[in-house]
PDB file of C-alpha atoms in Angstrom:
ATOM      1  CA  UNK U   5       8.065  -1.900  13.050  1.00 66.00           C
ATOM      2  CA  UNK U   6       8.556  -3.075   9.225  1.00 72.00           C
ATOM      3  CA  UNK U   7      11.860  -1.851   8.923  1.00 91.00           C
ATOM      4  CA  UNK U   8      10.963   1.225   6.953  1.00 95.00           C
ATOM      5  CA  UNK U   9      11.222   4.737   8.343  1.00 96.00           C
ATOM      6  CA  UNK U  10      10.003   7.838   7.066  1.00 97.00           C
ATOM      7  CA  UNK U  11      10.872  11.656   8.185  1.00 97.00           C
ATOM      8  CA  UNK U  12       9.471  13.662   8.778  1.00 97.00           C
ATOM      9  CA  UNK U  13       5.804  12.298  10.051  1.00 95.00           C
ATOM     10  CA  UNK U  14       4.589  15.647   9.713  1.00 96.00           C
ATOM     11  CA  UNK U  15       5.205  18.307   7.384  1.00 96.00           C
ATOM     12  CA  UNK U  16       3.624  21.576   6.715  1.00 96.00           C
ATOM     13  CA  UNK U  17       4.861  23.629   3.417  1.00 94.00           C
ATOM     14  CA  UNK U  18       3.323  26.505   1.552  1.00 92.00           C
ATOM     15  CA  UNK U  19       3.302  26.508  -2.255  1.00 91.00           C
ATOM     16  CA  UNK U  20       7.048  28.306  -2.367  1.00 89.00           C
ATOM     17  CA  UNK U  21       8.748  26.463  -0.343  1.00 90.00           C
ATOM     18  CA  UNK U  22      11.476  23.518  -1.388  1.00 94.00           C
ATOM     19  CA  UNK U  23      10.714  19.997   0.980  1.00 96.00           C
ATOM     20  CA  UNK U  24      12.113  16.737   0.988  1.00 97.00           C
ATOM     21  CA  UNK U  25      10.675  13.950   2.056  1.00 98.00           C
ATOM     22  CA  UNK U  26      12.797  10.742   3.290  1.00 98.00           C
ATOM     23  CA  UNK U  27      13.002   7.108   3.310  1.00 98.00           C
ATOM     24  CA  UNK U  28      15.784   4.482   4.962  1.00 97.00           C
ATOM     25  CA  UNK U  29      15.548   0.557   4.880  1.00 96.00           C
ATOM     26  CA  UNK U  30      18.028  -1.588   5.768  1.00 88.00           C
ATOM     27  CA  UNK U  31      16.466  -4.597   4.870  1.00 92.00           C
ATOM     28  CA  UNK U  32      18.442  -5.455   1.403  1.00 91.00           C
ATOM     29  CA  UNK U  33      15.561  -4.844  -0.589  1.00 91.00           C
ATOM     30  CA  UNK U  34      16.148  -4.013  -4.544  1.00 88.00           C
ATOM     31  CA  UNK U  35      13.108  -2.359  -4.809  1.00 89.00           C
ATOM     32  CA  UNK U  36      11.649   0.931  -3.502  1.00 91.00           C
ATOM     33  CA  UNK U  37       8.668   2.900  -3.894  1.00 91.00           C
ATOM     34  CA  UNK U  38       6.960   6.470  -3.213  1.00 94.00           C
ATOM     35  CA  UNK U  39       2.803   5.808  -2.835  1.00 93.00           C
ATOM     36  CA  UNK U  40       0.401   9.698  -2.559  1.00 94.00           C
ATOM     37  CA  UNK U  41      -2.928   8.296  -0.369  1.00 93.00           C
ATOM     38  CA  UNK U  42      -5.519  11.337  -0.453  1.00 91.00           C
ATOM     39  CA  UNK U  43      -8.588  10.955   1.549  1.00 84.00           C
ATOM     40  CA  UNK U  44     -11.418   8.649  -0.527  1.00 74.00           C
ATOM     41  CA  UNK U  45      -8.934   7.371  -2.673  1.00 81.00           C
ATOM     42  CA  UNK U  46      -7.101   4.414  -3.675  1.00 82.00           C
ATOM     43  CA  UNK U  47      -3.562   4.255  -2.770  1.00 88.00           C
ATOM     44  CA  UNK U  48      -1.621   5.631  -6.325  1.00 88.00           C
ATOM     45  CA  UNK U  49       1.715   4.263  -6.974  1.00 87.00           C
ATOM     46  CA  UNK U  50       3.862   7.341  -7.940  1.00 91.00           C
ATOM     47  CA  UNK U  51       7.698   5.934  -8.531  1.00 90.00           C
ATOM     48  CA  UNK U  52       9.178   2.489  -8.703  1.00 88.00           C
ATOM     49  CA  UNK U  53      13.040   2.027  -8.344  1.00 89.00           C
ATOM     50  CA  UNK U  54      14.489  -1.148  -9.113  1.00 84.00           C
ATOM     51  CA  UNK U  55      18.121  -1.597  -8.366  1.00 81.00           C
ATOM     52  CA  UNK U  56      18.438   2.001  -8.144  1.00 80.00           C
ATOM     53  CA  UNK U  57      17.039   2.715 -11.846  1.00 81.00           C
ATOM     54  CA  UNK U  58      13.847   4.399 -12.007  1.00 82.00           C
ATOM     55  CA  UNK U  59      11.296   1.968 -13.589  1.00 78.00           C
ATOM     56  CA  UNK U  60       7.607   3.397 -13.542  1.00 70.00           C
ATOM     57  CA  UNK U  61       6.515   6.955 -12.962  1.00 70.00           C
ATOM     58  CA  UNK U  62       2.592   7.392 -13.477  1.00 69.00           C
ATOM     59  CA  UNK U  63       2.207  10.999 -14.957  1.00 83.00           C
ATOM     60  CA  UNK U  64       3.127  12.351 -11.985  1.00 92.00           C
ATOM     61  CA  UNK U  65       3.865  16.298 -11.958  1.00 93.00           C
ATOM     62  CA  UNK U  66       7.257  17.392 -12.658  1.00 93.00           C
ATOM     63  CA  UNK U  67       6.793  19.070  -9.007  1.00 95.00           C
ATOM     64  CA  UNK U  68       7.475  16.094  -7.388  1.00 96.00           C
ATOM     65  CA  UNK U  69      11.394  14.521  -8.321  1.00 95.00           C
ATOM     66  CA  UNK U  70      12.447  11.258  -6.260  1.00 95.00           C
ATOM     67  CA  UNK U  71      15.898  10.663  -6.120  1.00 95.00           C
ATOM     68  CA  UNK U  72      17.207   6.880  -4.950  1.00 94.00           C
ATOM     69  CA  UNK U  73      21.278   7.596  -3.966  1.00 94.00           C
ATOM     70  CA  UNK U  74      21.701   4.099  -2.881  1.00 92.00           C
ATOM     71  CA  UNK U  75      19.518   1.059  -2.354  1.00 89.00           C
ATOM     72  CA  UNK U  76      19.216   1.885   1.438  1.00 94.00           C
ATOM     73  CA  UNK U  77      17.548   5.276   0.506  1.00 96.00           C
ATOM     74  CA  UNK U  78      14.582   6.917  -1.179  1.00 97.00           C
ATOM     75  CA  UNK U  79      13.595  10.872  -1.554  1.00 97.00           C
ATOM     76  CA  UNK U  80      10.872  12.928  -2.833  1.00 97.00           C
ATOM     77  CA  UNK U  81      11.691  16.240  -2.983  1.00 97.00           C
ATOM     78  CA  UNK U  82       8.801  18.808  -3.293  1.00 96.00           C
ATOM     79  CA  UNK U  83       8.681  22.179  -4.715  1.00 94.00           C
ATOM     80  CA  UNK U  84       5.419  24.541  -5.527  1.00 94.00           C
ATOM     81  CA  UNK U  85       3.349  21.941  -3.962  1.00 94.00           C
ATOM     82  CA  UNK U  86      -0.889  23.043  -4.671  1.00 94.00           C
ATOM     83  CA  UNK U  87      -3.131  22.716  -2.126  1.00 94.00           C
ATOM     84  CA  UNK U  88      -4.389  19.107  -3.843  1.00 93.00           C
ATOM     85  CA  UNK U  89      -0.739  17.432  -3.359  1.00 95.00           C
ATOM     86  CA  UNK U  90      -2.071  17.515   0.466  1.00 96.00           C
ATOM     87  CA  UNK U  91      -2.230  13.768   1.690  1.00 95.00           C
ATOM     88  CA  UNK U  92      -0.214  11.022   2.958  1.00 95.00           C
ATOM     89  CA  UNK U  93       3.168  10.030   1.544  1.00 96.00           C
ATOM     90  CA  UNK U  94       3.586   6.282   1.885  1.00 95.00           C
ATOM     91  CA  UNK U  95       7.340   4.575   0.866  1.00 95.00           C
ATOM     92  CA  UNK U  96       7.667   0.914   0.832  1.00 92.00           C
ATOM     93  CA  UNK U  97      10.414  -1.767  -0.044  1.00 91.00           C
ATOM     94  CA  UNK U  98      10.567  -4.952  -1.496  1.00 88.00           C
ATOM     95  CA  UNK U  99      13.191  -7.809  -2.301  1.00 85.00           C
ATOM     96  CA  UNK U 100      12.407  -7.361  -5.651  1.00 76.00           C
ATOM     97  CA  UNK U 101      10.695  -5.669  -7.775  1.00 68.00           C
ATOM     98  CA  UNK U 102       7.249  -6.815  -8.896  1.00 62.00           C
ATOM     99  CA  UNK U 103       5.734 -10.514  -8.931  1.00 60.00           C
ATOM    100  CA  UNK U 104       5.056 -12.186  -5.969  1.00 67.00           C
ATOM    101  CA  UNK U 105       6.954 -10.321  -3.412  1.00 76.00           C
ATOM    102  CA  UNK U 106       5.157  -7.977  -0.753  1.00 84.00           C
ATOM    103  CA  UNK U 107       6.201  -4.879   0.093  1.00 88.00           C
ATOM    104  CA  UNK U 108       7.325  -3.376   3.056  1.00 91.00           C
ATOM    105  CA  UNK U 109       5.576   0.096   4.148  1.00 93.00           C
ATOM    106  CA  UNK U 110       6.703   3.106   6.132  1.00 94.00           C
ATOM    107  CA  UNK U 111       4.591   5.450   8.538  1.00 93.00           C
ATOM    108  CA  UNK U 112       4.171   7.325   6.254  1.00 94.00           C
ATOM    109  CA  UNK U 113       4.342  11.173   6.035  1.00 96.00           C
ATOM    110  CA  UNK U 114       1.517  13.344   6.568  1.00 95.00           C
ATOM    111  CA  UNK U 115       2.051  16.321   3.896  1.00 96.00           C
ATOM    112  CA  UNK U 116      -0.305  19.403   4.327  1.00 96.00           C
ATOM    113  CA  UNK U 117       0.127  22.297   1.567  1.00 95.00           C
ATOM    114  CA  UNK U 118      -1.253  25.430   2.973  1.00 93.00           C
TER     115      UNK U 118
ATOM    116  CA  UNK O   3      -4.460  -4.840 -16.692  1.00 68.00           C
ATOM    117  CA  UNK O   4      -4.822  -5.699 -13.688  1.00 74.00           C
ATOM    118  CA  UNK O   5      -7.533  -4.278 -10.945  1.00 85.00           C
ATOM    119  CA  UNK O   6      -8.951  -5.523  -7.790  1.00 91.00           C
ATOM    120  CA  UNK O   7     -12.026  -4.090  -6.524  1.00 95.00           C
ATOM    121  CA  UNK O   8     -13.509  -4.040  -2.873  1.00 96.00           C
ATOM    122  CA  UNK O   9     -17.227  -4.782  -2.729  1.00 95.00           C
ATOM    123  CA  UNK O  10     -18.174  -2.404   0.245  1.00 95.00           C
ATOM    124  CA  UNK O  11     -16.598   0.230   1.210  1.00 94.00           C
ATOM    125  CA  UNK O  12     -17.768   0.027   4.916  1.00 97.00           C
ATOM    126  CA  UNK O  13     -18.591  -2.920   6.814  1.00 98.00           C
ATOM    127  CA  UNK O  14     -19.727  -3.061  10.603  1.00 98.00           C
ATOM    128  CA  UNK O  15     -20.130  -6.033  13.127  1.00 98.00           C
ATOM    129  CA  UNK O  16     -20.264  -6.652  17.150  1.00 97.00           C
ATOM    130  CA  UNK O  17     -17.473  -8.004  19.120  1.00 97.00           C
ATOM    131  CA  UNK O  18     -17.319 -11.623  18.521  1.00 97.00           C
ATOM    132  CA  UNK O  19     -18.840 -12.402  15.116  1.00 98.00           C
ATOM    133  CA  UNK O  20     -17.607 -13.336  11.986  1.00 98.00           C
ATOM    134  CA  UNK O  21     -15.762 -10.499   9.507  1.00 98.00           C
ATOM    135  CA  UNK O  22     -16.313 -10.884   5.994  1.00 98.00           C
ATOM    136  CA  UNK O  23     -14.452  -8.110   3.699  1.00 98.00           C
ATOM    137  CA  UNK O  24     -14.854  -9.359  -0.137  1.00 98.00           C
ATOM    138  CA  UNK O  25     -12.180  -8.408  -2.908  1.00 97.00           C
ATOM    139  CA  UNK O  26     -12.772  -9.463  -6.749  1.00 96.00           C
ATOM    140  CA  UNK O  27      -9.649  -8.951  -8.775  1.00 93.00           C
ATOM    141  CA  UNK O  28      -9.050  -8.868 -12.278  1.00 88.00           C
ATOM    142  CA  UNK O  29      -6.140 -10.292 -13.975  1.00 78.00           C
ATOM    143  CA  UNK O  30      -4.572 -11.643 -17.397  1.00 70.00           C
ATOM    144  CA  UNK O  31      -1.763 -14.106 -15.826  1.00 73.00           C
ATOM    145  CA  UNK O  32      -1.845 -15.927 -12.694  1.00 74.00           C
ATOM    146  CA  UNK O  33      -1.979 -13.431  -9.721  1.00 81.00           C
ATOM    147  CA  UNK O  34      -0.821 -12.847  -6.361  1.00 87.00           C
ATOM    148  CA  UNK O  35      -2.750 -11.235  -4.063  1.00 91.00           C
ATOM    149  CA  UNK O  36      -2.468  -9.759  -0.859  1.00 94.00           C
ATOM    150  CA  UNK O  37      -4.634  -8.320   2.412  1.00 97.00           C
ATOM    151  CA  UNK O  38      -2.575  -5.112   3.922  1.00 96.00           C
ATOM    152  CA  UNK O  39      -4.440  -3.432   7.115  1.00 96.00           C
ATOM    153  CA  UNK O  40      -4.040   0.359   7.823  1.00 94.00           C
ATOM    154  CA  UNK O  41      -4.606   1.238  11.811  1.00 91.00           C
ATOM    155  CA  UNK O  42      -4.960   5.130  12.194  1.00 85.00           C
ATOM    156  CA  UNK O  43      -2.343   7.330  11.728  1.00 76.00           C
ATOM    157  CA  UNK O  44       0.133   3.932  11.122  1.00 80.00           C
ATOM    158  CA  UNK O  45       1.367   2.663   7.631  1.00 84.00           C
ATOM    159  CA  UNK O  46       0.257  -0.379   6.036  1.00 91.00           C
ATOM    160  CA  UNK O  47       0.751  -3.871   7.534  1.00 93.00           C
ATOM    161  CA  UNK O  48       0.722  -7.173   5.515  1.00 93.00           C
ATOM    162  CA  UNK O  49      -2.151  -9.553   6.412  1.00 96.00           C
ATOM    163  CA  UNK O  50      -1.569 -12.455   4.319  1.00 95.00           C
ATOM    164  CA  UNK O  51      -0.891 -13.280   0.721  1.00 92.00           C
ATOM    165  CA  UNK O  52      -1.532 -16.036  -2.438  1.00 91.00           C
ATOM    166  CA  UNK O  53       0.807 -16.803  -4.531  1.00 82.00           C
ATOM    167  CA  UNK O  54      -0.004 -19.988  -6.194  1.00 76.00           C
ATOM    168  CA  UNK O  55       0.372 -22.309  -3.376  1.00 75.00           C
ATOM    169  CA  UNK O  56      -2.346 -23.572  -1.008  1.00 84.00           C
ATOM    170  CA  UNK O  57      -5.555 -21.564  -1.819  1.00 89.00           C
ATOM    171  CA  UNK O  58      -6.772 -21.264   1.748  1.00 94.00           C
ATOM    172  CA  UNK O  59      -4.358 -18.746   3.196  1.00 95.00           C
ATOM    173  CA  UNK O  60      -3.573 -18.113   6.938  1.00 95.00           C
ATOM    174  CA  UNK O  61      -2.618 -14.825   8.052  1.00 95.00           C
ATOM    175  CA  UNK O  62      -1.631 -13.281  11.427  1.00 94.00           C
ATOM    176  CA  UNK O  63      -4.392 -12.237  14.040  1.00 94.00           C
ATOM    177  CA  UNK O  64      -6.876 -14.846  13.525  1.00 96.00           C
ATOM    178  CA  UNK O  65      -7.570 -13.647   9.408  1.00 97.00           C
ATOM    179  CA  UNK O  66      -7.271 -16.295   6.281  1.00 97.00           C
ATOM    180  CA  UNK O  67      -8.482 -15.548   2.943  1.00 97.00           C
ATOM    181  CA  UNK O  68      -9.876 -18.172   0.396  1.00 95.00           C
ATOM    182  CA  UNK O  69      -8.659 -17.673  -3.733  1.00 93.00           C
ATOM    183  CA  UNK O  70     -11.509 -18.883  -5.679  1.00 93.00           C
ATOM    184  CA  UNK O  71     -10.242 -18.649  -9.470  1.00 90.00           C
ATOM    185  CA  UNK O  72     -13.581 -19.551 -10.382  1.00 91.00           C
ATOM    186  CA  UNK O  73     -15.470 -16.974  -8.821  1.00 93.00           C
ATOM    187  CA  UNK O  74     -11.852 -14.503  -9.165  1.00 93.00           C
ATOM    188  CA  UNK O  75     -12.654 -13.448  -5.573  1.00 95.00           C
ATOM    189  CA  UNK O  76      -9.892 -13.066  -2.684  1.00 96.00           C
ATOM    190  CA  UNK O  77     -12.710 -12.379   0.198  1.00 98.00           C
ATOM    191  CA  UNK O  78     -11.406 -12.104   3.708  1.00 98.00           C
ATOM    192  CA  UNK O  79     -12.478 -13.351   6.784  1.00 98.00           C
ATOM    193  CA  UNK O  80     -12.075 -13.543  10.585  1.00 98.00           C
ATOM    194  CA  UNK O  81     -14.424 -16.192  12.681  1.00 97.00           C
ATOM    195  CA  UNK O  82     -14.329 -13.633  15.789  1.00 97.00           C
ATOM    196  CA  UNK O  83     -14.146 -10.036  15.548  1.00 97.00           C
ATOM    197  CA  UNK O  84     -12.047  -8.183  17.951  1.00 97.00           C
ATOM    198  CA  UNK O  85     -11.962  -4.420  19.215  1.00 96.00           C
ATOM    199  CA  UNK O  86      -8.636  -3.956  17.693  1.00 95.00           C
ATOM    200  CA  UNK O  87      -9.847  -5.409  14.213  1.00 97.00           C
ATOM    201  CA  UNK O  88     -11.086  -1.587  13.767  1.00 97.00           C
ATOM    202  CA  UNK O  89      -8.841  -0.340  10.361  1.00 96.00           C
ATOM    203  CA  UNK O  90      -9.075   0.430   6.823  1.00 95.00           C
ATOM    204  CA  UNK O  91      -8.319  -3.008   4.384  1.00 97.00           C
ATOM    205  CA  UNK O  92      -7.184  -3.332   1.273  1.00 96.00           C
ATOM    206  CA  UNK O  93      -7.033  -5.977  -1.357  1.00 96.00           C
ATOM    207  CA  UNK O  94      -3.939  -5.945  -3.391  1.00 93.00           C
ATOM    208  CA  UNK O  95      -2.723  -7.894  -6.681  1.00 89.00           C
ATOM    209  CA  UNK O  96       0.585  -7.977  -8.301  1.00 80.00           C
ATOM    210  CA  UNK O  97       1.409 -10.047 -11.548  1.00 60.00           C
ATOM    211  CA  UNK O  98       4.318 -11.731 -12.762  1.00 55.00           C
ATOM    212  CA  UNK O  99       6.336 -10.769 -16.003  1.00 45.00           C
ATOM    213  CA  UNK O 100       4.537  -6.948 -16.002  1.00 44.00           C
ATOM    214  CA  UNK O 101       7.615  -5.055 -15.998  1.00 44.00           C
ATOM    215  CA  UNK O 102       7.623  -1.570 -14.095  1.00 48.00           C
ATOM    216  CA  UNK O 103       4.356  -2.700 -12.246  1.00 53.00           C
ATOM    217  CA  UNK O 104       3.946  -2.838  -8.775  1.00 67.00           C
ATOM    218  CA  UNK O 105       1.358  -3.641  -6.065  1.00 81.00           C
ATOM    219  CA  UNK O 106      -2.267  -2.118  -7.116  1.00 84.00           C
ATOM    220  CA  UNK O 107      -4.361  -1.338  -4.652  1.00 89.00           C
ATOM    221  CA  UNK O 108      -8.100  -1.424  -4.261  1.00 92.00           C
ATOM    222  CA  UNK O 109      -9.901   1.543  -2.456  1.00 92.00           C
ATOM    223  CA  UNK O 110     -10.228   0.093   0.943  1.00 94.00           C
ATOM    224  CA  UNK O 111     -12.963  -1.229   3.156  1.00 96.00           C
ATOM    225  CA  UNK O 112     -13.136   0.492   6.545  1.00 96.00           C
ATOM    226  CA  UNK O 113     -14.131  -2.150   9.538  1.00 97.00           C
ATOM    227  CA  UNK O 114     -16.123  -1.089  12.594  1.00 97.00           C
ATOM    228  CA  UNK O 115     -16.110  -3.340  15.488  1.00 97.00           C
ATOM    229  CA  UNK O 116     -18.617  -2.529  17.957  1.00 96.00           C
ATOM    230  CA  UNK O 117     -19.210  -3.949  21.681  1.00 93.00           C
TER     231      UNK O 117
END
């Protein structure tokens, strides 16, 4: 247990629908973060918030919008997801953002677009 | 920028010898760098990490990693394999002073453990 939880684990959604994916830590971290890990990939870092300020978002498509209300929390909502956007959804923490610090991973949340 | 890559993408061994998983990185500044594992269907776990201290680092479950600025390799390695050594690895590197940049990933190197 890292301290990070994710919900759902499991989410099926066809290309209409409106999901939101969520993250909790309660570990005083600064820093959160949304990772997409698709099968035979590396791991792609999709949103950094910093003190609750969006700092880094790598060209990802205006279908997925995070939202950080607080420090504690972290969401990705999704809306006319493609079949591609299938693939785990991994949020992590850290004390800070950046440098030397590691961060702090979730379960994850194992998106399938149908 | 930075990068790290992972030499093999698959490595096997028996029960009981050594693990070697090798990681080269590439940075401009003085790195950390870090060894996450990834069990099946579980998030990622921290191994170990460097950052700037000893260059022989100790991590939990019997795994250390050497940094070799020389060679810029970050290899890791266990003297025993167990069962429950079976995962997906990845090499990581973050860098001081690069605003709005986070942990990069390499692509993973999947460990078999056979008896």
């Amino acid at each position: 247990e890292t301290g990070v939880t994710q919900t759902p684990r499991h989410l099926v959604m066809g290309m209409t629908n409106k999901k939101s994916l969520k993250c909790e830590q309660h570990l005083g971290h600064n820093a959160m973060y949304w990772y997409k890990q698709s099968a035979k990939k590396p791991l792609e870092l999709m949103f950094v918030y910093s003190l609750e300020e969006r700092v880094e978002n790598n060209s990802v498509p205006s279908r997925f919008s995070p939202e950080c209300p607080n420090s504690s929390h972290l969401f990705l909502h999704l809306h006319t997801l493609q079949p591609e956007d299938s693939a785990l959804y991994l949020c992590a923490s850290s004390p800070t953002q950046g440098g030397n610090t590691e961060a702090f991973f979730g379960q994850g949340t194992r998106l399938t677009v149908v | 920028a930075q990068s790290v890559t992972q030499l093999d993408s698959h490595v096997s061994v028996s029960e009981g010898t050594p693990v070697l998983l090798r990681c080269n990185y590439s940075s401009s500044y003085s790195p950390s760098l870090f060894w996450y594992v990834q069990h099946p269907n579980k998030g990622l776990q921290l191994l170990l990490k460097y950052t700037s201290a000893a260059t022989l680092v100790k991590g939990i479950n019997g795994f250390e990693a050497e940094f070799k600025k020389s060679e810029t390799s970050f290899h890791l390695t266990k003297p025993s394999a167990h069962m429950s050594d079976a995962a997906e690895y990845f090499c990581v590197v973050s860098e001081r002073g690069q605003a709005g940049t986070a942990l990069i990933f390499g692509k993973g190197t999947t460990l078999s453990v056979s008896s």
